[in-house]
Structure formats: structure tokens, C-alpha cells
Short mmCIF file of C-alpha atoms in Angstrom, two decimals:
data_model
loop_
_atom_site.label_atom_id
_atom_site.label_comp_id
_atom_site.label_asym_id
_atom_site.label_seq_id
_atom_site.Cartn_x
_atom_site.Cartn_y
_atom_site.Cartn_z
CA UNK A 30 123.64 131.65 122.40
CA UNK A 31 124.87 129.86 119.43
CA UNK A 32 123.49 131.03 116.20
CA UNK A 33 122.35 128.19 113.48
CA UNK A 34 122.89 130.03 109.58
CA UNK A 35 119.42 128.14 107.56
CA UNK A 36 119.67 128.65 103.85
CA UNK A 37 117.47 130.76 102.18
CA UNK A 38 114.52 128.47 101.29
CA UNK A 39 112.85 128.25 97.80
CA UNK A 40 110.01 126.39 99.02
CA UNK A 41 108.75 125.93 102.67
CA UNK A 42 107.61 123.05 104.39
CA UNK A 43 103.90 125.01 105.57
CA UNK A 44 102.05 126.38 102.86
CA UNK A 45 98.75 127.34 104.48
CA UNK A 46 97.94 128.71 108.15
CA UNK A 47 94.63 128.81 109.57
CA UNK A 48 93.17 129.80 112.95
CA UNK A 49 89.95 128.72 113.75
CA UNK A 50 87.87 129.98 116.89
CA UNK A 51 84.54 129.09 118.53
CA UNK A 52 81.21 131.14 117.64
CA UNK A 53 78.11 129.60 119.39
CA UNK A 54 78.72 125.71 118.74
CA UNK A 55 81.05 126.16 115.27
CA UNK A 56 84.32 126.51 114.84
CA UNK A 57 84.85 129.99 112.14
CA UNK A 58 87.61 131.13 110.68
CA UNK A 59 89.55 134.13 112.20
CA UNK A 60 92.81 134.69 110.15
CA UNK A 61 94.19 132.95 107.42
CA UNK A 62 97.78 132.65 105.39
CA UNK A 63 97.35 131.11 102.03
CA UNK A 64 100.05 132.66 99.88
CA UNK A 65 98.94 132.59 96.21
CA UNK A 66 96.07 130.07 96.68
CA UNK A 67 93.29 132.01 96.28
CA UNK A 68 90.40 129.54 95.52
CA UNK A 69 91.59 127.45 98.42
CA UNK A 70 91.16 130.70 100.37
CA UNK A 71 87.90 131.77 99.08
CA UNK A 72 86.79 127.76 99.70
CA UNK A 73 87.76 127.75 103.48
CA UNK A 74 86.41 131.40 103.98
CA UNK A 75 83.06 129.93 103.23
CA UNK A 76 83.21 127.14 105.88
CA UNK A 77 82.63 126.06 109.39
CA UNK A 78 82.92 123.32 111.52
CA UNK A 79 80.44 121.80 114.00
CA UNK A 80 82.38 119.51 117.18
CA UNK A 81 83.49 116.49 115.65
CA UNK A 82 83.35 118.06 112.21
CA UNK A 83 86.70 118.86 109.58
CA UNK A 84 89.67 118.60 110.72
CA UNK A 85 89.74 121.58 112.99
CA UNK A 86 86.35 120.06 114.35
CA UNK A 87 88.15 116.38 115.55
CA UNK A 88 90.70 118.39 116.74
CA UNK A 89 88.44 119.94 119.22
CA UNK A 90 86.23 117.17 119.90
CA UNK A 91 89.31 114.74 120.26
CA UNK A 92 90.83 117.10 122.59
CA UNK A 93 94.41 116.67 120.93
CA UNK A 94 96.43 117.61 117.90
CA UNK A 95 95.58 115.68 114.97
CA UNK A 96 97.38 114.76 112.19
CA UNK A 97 96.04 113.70 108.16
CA UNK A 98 98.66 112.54 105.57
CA UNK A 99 95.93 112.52 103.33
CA UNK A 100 92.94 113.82 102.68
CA UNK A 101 90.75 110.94 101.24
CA UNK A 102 88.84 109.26 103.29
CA UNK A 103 89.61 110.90 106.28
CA UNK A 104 87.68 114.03 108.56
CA UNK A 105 89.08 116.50 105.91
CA UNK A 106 85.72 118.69 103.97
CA UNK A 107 87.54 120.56 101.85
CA UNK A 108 89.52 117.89 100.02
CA UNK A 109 88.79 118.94 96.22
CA UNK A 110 89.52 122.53 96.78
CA UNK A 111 92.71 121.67 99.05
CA UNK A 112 93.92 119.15 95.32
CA UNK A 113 93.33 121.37 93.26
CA UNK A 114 95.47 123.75 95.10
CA UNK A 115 98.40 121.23 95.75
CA UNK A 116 97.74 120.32 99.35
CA UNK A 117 98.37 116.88 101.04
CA UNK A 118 98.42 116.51 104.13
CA UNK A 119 97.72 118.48 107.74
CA UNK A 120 97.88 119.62 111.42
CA UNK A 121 95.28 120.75 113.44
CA UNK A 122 96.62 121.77 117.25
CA UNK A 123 93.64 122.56 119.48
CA UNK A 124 94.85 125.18 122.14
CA UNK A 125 92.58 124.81 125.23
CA UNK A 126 92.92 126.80 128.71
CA UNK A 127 91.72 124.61 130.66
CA UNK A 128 88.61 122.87 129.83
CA UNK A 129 87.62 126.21 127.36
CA UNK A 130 89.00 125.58 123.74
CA UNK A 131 90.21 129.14 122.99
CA UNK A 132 91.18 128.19 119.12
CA UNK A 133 92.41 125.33 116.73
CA UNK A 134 95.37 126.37 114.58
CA UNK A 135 95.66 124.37 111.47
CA UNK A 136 99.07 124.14 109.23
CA UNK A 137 98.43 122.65 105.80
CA UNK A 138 101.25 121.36 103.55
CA UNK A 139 101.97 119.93 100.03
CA UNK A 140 104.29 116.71 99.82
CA UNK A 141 106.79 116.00 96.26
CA UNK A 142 110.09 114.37 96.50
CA UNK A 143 111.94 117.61 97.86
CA UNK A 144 110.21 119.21 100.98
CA UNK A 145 111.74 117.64 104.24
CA UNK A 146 110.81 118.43 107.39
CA UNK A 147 108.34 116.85 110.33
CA UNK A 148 105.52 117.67 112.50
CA UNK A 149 105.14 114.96 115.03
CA UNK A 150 102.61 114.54 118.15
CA UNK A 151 103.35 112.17 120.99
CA UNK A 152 101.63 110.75 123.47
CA UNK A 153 102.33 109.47 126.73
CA UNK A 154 101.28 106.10 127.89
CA UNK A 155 102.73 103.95 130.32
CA UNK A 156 104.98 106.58 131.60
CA UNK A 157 106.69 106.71 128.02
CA UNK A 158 106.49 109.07 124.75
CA UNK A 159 105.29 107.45 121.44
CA UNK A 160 104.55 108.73 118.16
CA UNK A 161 100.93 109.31 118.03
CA UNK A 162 101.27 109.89 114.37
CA UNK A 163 103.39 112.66 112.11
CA UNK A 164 104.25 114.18 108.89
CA UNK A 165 107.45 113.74 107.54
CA UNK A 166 107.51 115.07 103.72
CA UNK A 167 110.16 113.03 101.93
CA UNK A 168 112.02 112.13 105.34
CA UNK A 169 110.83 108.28 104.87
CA UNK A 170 114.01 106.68 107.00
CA UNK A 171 113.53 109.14 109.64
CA UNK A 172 109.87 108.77 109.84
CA UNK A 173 110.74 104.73 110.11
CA UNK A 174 112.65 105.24 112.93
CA UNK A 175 110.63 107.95 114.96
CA UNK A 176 107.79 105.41 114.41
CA UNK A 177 110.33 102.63 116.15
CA UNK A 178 111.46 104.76 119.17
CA UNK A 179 109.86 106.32 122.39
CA UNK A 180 111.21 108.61 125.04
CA UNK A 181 110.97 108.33 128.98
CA UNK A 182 110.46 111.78 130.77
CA UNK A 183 113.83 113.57 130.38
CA UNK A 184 115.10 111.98 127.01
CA UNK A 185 115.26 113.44 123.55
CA UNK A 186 113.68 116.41 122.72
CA UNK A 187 109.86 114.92 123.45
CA UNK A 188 111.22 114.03 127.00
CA UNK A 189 112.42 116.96 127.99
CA UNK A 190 109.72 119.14 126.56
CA UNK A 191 107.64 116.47 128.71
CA UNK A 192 109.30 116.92 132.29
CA UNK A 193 110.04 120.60 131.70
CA UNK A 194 106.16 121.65 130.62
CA UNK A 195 108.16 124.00 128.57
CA UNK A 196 108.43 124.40 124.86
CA UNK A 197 112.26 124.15 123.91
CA UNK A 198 114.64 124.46 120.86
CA UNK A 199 117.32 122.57 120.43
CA UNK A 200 119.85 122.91 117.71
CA UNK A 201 122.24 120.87 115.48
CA UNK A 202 120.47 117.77 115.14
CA UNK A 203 122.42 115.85 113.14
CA UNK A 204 124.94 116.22 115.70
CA UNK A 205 123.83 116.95 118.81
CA UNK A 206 123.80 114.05 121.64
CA UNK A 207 120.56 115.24 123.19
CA UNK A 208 118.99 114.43 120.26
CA UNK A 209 118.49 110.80 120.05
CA UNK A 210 117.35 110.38 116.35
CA UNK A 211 120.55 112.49 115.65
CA UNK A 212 122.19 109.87 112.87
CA UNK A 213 118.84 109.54 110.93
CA UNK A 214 118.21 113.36 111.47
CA UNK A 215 121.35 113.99 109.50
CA UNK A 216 120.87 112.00 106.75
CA UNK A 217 117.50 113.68 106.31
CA UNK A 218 118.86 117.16 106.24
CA UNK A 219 116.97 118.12 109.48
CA UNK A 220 118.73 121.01 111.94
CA UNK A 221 116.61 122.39 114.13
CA UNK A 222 113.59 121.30 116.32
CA UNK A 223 111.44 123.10 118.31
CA UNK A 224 109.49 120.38 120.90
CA UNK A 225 105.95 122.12 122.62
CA UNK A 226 103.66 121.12 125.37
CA UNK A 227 100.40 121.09 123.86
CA UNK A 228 98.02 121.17 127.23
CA UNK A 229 94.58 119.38 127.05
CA UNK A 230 91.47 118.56 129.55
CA UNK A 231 91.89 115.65 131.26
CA UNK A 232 95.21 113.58 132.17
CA UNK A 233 96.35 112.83 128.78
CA UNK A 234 100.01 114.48 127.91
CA UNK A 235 100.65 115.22 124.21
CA UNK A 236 103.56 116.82 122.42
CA UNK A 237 104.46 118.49 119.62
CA UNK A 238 107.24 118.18 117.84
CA UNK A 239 108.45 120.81 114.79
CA UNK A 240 111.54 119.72 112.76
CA UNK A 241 112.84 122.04 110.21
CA UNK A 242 115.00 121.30 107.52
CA UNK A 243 117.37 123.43 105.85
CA UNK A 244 116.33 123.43 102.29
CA UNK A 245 112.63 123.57 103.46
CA UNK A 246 112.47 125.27 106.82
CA UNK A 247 109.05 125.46 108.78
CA UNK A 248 110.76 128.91 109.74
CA UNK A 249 113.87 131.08 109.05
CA UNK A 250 113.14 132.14 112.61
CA UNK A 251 112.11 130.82 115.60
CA UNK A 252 111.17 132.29 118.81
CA UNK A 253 110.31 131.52 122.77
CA UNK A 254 108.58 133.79 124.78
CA UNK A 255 108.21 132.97 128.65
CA UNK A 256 104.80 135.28 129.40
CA UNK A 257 103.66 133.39 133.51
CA UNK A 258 103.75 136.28 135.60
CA UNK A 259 106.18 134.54 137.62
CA UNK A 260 108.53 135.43 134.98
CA UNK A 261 107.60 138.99 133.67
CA UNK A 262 106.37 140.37 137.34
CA UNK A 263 103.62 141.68 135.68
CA UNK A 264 100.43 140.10 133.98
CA UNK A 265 99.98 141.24 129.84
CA UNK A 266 103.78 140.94 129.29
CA UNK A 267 106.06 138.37 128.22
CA UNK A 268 109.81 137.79 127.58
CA UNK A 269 112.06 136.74 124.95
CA UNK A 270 113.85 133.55 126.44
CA UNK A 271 115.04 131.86 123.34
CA UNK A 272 115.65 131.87 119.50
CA UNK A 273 117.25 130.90 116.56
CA UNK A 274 117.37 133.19 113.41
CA UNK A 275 119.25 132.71 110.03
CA UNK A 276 120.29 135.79 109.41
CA UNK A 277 119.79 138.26 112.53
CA UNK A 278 122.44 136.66 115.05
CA UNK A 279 121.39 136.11 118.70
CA UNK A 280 117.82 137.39 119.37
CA UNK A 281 117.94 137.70 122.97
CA UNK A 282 121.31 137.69 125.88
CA UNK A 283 121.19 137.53 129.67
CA UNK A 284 121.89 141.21 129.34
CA UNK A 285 119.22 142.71 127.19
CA UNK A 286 116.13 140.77 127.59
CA UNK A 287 113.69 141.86 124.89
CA UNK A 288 110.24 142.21 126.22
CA UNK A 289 106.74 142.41 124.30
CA UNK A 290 103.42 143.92 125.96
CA UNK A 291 99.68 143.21 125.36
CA UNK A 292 98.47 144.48 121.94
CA UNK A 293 102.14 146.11 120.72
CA UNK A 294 103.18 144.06 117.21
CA UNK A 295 102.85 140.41 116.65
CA UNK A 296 103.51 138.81 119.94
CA UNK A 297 101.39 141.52 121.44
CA UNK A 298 98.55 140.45 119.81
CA UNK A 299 98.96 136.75 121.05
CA UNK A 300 99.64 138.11 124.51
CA UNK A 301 96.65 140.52 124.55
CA UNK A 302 94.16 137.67 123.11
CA UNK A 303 95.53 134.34 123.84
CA UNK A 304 94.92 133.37 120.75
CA UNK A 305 96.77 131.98 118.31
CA UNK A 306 97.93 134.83 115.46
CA UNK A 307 98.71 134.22 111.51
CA UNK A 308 99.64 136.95 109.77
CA UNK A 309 100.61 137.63 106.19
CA UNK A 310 102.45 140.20 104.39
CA UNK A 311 105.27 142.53 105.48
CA UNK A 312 103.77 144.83 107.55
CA UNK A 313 104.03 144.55 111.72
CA UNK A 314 106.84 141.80 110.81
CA UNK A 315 111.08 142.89 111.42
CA UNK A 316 112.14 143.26 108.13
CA UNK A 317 112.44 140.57 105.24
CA UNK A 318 109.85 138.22 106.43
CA UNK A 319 106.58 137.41 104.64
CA UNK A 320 104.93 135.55 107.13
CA UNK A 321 104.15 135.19 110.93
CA UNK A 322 102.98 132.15 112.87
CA UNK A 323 102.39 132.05 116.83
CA UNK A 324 100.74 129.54 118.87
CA UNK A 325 99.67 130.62 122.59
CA UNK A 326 99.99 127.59 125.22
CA UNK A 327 97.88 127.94 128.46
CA UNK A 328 98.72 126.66 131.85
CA UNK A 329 97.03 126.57 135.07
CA UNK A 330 95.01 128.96 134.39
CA UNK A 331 97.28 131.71 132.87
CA UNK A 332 99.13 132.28 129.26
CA UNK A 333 102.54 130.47 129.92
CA UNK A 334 104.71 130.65 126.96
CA UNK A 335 104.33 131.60 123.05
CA UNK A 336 105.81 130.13 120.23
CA UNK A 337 106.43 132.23 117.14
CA UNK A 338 107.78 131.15 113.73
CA UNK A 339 108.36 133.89 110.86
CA UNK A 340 108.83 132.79 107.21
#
């Protein structure tokens, strides 16, 4: 596996992580990341959200990922405490098994003229991928073209996420051929990009797309863990089958596949649950990371696959 060296970031793309899980008919907040923003915590500990209501709300009522590049005007409830904190714009990814929402995770992040990256959702219709909307920081040319292009099943990093039902990380994207936006991708610093199925009721195909840049990474590392019981042999158990890290070298080989059970570390807890998991602070994490994000994705009835980031 080819190793991809990010640099060190001062600032990151993600400031705030949120999970958000049922409780009777509201959504309530279960774990939260918020850095140094205290009053933004202390204003979103306070809250809930009713279907349809918030952002994490419309994300479960819409039955898809939904995206704000502002807050004014839109779903958003806690739009004074999120300005006075520095926060712009935000994600909200419902994770449903099956018809049964299990959780919403929501990323929140704070736009100036540095911070590249993008977190994009697309949609299929008529047999092709197109942007249902994104957030793109100060990536402006690149959002003008991802807004101009769609994918058939197979193509780019959407498409093949698409006809695989697999999340998958793909490297080098200024350069690589596989990825089709590769010229603008380069201009806009972008390197690495991590696509995701993001399963919903009913026939409607969505996916997410994560695309980190190098002075303002989503993640110094990222991580795919394969957990269908076709895979592990065993239920409560999943394996490492991909990853990129800046500093560690190659996270996993044909050789020594690295293996996580139900309710040992971070990835245990995911497994164990099926939630989502946000975690803050160095302890449970490998050494010299602050920060742990994972989202569970469910298929046919099982947990398939978990994506982890750690900042």
C-alpha cells in the first residue's frame, strides 16, 4: 500500500462533531467534539430535535445527508450560538439500518480564505451521479466544476463507491487518472478522498464524498474497516482493509490483517453499538491524535463497513 505524507495541519477543515440519537420522538445528543468552544457546547447540550426539526432533524425526516453553507435562513436552531463561535456551514449524515434511523452524525465547520477541503453528497437520478449539494471552503473552481460534472456507475470516485456499495479511498488526486476532477483537484491543494455509501429507506442512492486537503485535512488518518460477517467469519468483529496515515506508514498488509472486536477501543465501540462514535481527547486514541471520528454504515440488515477519521 502506498503511503500519502499530509502536513501537519494548523487548522482543520471540521471543527465540531456531533452524534445525535433517537429518544421517544427527538433526536438528543449522545457525544460531542467541540474543541475550545465551550458556549457552543453548553448551547447544543441543551437542545433537541423533533422529525423535521434542526438540521439533524431534516436529516432524518429527509432520509438523506444534508448539507447548509449557511446558517441564515435555513433549518439550522442554533445559528447565534454557532456565530458567535465561528461556525458556517454543515453536514448532517443520517445513518439508518434499514427503515430504523440508528443516529444522525453532524460535522460543523468554519469557512475564511484558507481552509480547503469538500464534503459532497450525490445523488443518483437517471442512472447518473450529480452533486446534490457540497461544501467546499475556499475551493471555489473546484466546487464550479463538481457542480458541472456527473458520474455513471463505475466512474470517478462517486461511481465506483456507487457500483461497489463500498466506501473507498483513493489517493493522489491531483494526479491520479481515476479521479476525474484530478486537474481542478490539484490546483485546489486536495490529495486524498474518501467516497461512502450512505444507505437510506427507499430506492434513492446517495453518496458521500470527503476530500481532504493538505494544509487543512478532514483527517491525518483515515481508516476502512470491512465488519459483514462474510468477511470476519464471525459476527461483533471487523477488519482493517484500508488506510492512509501521515505519519504511521502502511496501517494494514495482506499479511497481518489488524482486527478490532465489539466494545475493545474506538472501533470497538462502533462495532459493539452501531452507532456512530466521536471522541475527544487522547485517551483510547494511538498516540498523537486529539480526536476520533467514525461513522457505522448498515447493509441488509447487518453492520457492513466503518469509516474512521482521527485528527
Amino acid at each position: 500500500m502506498m503511503d500519502i505524507v499530509l502536513d501537519t495541519p494548523t487548522r482543520t477543515f471540521v471543527e465540531v462533531s456531533e452524534v445525535w440519537v433517537p429518544e421517544g420522538d427527538r433526536l438528543v445528543l449522545a457525544e460531542g467534539n467541540y474543541g475550545d468552544l465551550k458556549e457552543f457546547a453548553a448551547a447544543s447540550g441543551q437542545e433537541s430535535f423533533g422529525f423535521g426539526e434542526g438540521l439533524p432533524g431534516k436529516a432524518w425526516s429527509d432520509a438523506r445527508p444534508v448539507v447548509l453553507k449557511a446558517f441564515e435562513g435555513s433549518c439550522f436552531k442554533r445559528t447565534e450560538a454557532a456565530k458567535a463561535a465561528g461556525l458556517t456551514s454543515a453536514v448532517a449524515v443520517p445513518v439508518f439500518d434499514g427503515e430504523t434511523l440508528k443516529a444522525v452524525l453532524v460535522l460543523l465547520c468554519a469557512d475564511d480564505s484558507e481552509r480547503t477541503g469538500a464534503i459532497e453528497v450525490w445523488q443518483a437520478r437517471d442512472d447518473i451521479l450529480r452533486l446534490a449539494d457540497g461544501y467546499y471552503g475556499s475551493a471555489r473552481h473546484f466546487e464550479w466544476v463538481s457542480r458541472h460534472t456527473h458520474f455513471p456507475k463505475g466512474q470517478g470516485l462517486p461511481g465506483a463507491v456507487w457500483a461497489a456499495s463500498t466506501p473507498i479511498l483513493m489517493r493522489d488526486l491531483g494526479s491520479g487518472y481515476k479521479f476525474i476532477r484530478s486537474e481542478s483537484a490539484g490546483k485546489a491543494g486536495l490529495t486524498t478522498g474518501l467516497g461512502l455509501p450512505v444507505p437510506v429507506p427507499g430506492n434513492d442512492t446517495f453518496v458521500l464524498t470527503l476530500l481532504s486537503a493538505r494544509g487543512t485535512p478532514l483527517a491525518r488518518r483515515f481508516e476502512i474497516w470491512d465488519a459483514r460477517s462474510a468477511r470476519v467469519g464471525r459476527s461483533k468483529e471487523a477488519v482493517l482493509v484500508d488506510g492512509i496515515c501521515a505519519r504511521e506508514g502502511p496501517l494494514w498488509s495482506d499479511e497481518t490483517e489488524r482486527r478490532a472486536a465489539a466494545w475493545q477501543g474506538p472501533i470497538g465501540k462502533v462495532i459493539g453499538s452501531g452507532l456512530p462514535q466521536v471522541m475527544s481527547g487522547t485517551a483510547g486514541l494511538p498516540a498523537d491524535y486529539s480526536s476520533f471520528i467514525a461513522l457505522p454504515i448498515h447493509q441488509q440488515g447487518e453492520l457492513a463497513y466503518i469509516v474512521a477519521l482521527y485528527i
